[in-house]
C-alpha positions as a LaTeX table, in Angstrom:
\begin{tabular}{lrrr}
\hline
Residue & $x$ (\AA) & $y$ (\AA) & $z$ (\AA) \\
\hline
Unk1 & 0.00 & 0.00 & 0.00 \\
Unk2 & 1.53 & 3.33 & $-1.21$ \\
Unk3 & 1.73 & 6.60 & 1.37 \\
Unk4 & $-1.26$ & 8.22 & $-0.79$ \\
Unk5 & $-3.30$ & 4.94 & 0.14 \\
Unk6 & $-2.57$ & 5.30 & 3.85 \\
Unk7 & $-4.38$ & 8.45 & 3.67 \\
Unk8 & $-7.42$ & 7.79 & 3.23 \\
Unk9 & $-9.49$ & 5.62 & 5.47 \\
Unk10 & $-12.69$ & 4.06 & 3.95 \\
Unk11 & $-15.22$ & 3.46 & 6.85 \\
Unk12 & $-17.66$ & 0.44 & 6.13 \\
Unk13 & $-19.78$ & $-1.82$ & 7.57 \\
Unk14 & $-20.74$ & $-4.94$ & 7.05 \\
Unk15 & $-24.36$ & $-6.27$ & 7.00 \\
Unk16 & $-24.87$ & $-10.24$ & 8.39 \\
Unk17 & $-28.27$ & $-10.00$ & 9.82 \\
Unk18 & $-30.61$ & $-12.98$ & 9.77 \\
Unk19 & $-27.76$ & $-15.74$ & 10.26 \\
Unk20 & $-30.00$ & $-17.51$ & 12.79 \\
Unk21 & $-27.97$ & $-19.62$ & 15.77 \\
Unk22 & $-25.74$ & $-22.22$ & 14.71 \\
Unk23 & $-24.12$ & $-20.04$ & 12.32 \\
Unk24 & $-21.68$ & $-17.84$ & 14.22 \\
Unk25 & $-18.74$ & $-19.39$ & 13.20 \\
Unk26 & $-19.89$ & $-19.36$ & 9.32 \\
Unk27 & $-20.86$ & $-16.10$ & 9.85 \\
Unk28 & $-17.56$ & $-14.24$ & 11.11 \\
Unk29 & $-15.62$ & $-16.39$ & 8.50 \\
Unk30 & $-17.60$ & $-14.81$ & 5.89 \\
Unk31 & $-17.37$ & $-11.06$ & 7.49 \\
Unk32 & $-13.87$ & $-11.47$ & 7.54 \\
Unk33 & $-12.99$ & $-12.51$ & 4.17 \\
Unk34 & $-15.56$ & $-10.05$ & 2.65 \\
Unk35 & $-13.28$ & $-7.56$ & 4.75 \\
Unk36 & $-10.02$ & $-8.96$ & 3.82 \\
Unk37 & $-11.22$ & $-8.82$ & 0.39 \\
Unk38 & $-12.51$ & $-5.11$ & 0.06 \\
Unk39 & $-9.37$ & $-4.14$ & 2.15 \\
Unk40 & $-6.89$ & $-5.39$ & $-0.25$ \\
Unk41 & $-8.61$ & $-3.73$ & $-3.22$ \\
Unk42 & $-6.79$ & $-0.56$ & $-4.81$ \\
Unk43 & $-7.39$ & 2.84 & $-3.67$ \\
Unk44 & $-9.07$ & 3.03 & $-7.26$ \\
Unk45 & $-11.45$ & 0.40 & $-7.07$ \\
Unk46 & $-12.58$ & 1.29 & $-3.31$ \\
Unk47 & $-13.38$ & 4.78 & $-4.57$ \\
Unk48 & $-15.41$ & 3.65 & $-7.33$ \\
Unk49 & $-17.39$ & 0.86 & $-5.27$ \\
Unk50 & $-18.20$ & 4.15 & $-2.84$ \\
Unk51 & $-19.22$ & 6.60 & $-5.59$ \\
Unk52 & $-21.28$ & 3.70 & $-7.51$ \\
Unk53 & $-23.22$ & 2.93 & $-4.05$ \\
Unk54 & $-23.71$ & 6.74 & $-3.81$ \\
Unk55 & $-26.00$ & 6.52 & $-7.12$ \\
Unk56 & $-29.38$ & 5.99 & $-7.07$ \\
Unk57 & $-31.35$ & 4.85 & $-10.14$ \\
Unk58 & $-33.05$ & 8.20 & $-10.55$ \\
Unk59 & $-29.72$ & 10.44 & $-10.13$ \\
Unk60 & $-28.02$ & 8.32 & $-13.27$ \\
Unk61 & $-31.06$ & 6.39 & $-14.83$ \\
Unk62 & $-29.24$ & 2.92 & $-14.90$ \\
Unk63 & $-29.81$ & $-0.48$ & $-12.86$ \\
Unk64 & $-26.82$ & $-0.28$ & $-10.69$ \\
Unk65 & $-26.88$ & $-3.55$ & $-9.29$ \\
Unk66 & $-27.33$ & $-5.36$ & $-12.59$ \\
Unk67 & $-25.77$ & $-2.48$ & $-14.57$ \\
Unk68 & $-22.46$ & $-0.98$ & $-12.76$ \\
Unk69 & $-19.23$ & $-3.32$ & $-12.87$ \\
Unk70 & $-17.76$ & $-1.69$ & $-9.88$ \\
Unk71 & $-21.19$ & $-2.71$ & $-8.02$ \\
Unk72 & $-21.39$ & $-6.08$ & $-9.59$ \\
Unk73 & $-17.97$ & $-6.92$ & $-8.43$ \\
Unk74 & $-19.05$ & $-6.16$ & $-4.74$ \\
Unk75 & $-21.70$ & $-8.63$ & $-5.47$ \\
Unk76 & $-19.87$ & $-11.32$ & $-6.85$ \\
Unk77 & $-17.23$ & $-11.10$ & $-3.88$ \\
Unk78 & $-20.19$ & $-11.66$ & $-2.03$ \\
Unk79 & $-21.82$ & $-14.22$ & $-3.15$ \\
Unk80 & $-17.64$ & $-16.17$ & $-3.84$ \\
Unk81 & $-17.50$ & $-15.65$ & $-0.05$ \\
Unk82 & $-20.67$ & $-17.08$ & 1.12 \\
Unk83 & $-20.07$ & $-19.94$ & $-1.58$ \\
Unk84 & $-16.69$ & $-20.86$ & $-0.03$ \\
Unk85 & $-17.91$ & $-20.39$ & 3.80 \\
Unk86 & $-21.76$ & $-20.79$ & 3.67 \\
Unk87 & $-23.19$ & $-22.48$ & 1.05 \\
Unk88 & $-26.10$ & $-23.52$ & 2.60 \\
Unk89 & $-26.66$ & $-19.60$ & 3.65 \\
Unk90 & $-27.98$ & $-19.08$ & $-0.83$ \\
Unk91 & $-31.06$ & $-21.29$ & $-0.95$ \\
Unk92 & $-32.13$ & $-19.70$ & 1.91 \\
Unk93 & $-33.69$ & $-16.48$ & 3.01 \\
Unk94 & $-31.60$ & $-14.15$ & 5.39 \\
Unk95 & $-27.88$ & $-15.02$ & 5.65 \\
Unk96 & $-27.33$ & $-11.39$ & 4.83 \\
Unk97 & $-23.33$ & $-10.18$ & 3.54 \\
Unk98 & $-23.00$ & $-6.94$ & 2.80 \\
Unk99 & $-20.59$ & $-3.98$ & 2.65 \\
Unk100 & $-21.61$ & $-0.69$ & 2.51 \\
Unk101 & $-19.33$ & 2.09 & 2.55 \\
Unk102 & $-20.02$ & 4.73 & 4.88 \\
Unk103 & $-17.49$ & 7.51 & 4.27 \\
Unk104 & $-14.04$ & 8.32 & 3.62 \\
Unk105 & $-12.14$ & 10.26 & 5.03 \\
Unk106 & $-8.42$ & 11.54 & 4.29 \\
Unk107 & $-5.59$ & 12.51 & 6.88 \\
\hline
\end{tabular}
């Protein structure tokens, strides 16, 4: 990670409602890869992912969860992770994993 990166700090959460007991363990495993994951990205791609969520349909008049690659991306990280640590968690409803990025900010 370059000096510029260091500088700015992208605050996120992560959504995993709905896992139901039993899951815990699945359930940090996939919170922490999805983290690992966005965290590695490039200063770049984290930017874009943060401006993309911004938009709403209306504001740009496109789909952006079927539409925007830097959205789609997000998703298929997503859906990888709970795949690799969850599998059961797709044919069922709940088993939420999410990021959403809440701000950046810059020292």
């Amino acid at each position: 990670m370059s000096d510029k990166e260091k500088q700015f700090k992208f605050n996120y959460s992560i959504d995993t409602a709905d896992w139901g007991s039993g899951c815990e363990m699945d359930r940090e495993k996939c919170e922490q890869a999805l983290s690992e994951w966005f965290d590695n990205l490039s200063l770049k791609t984290k930017i874009a992912i943060y401006f993309s969520q911004k938009l709403s349909d209306e504001e740009i008049g496109i789909d952006t969860m079927n539409e925007c690659p830097w959205i789609k991306m997000l998703w298929d990280a997503e859906i990888r992770i709970k795949e690799r640590y969850a599998s059961y968690s797709l044919g069922v409803n709940g088993h939420n994993l999410s990021l959403w990025i809440e701000s950046i900010t810059h020292d």
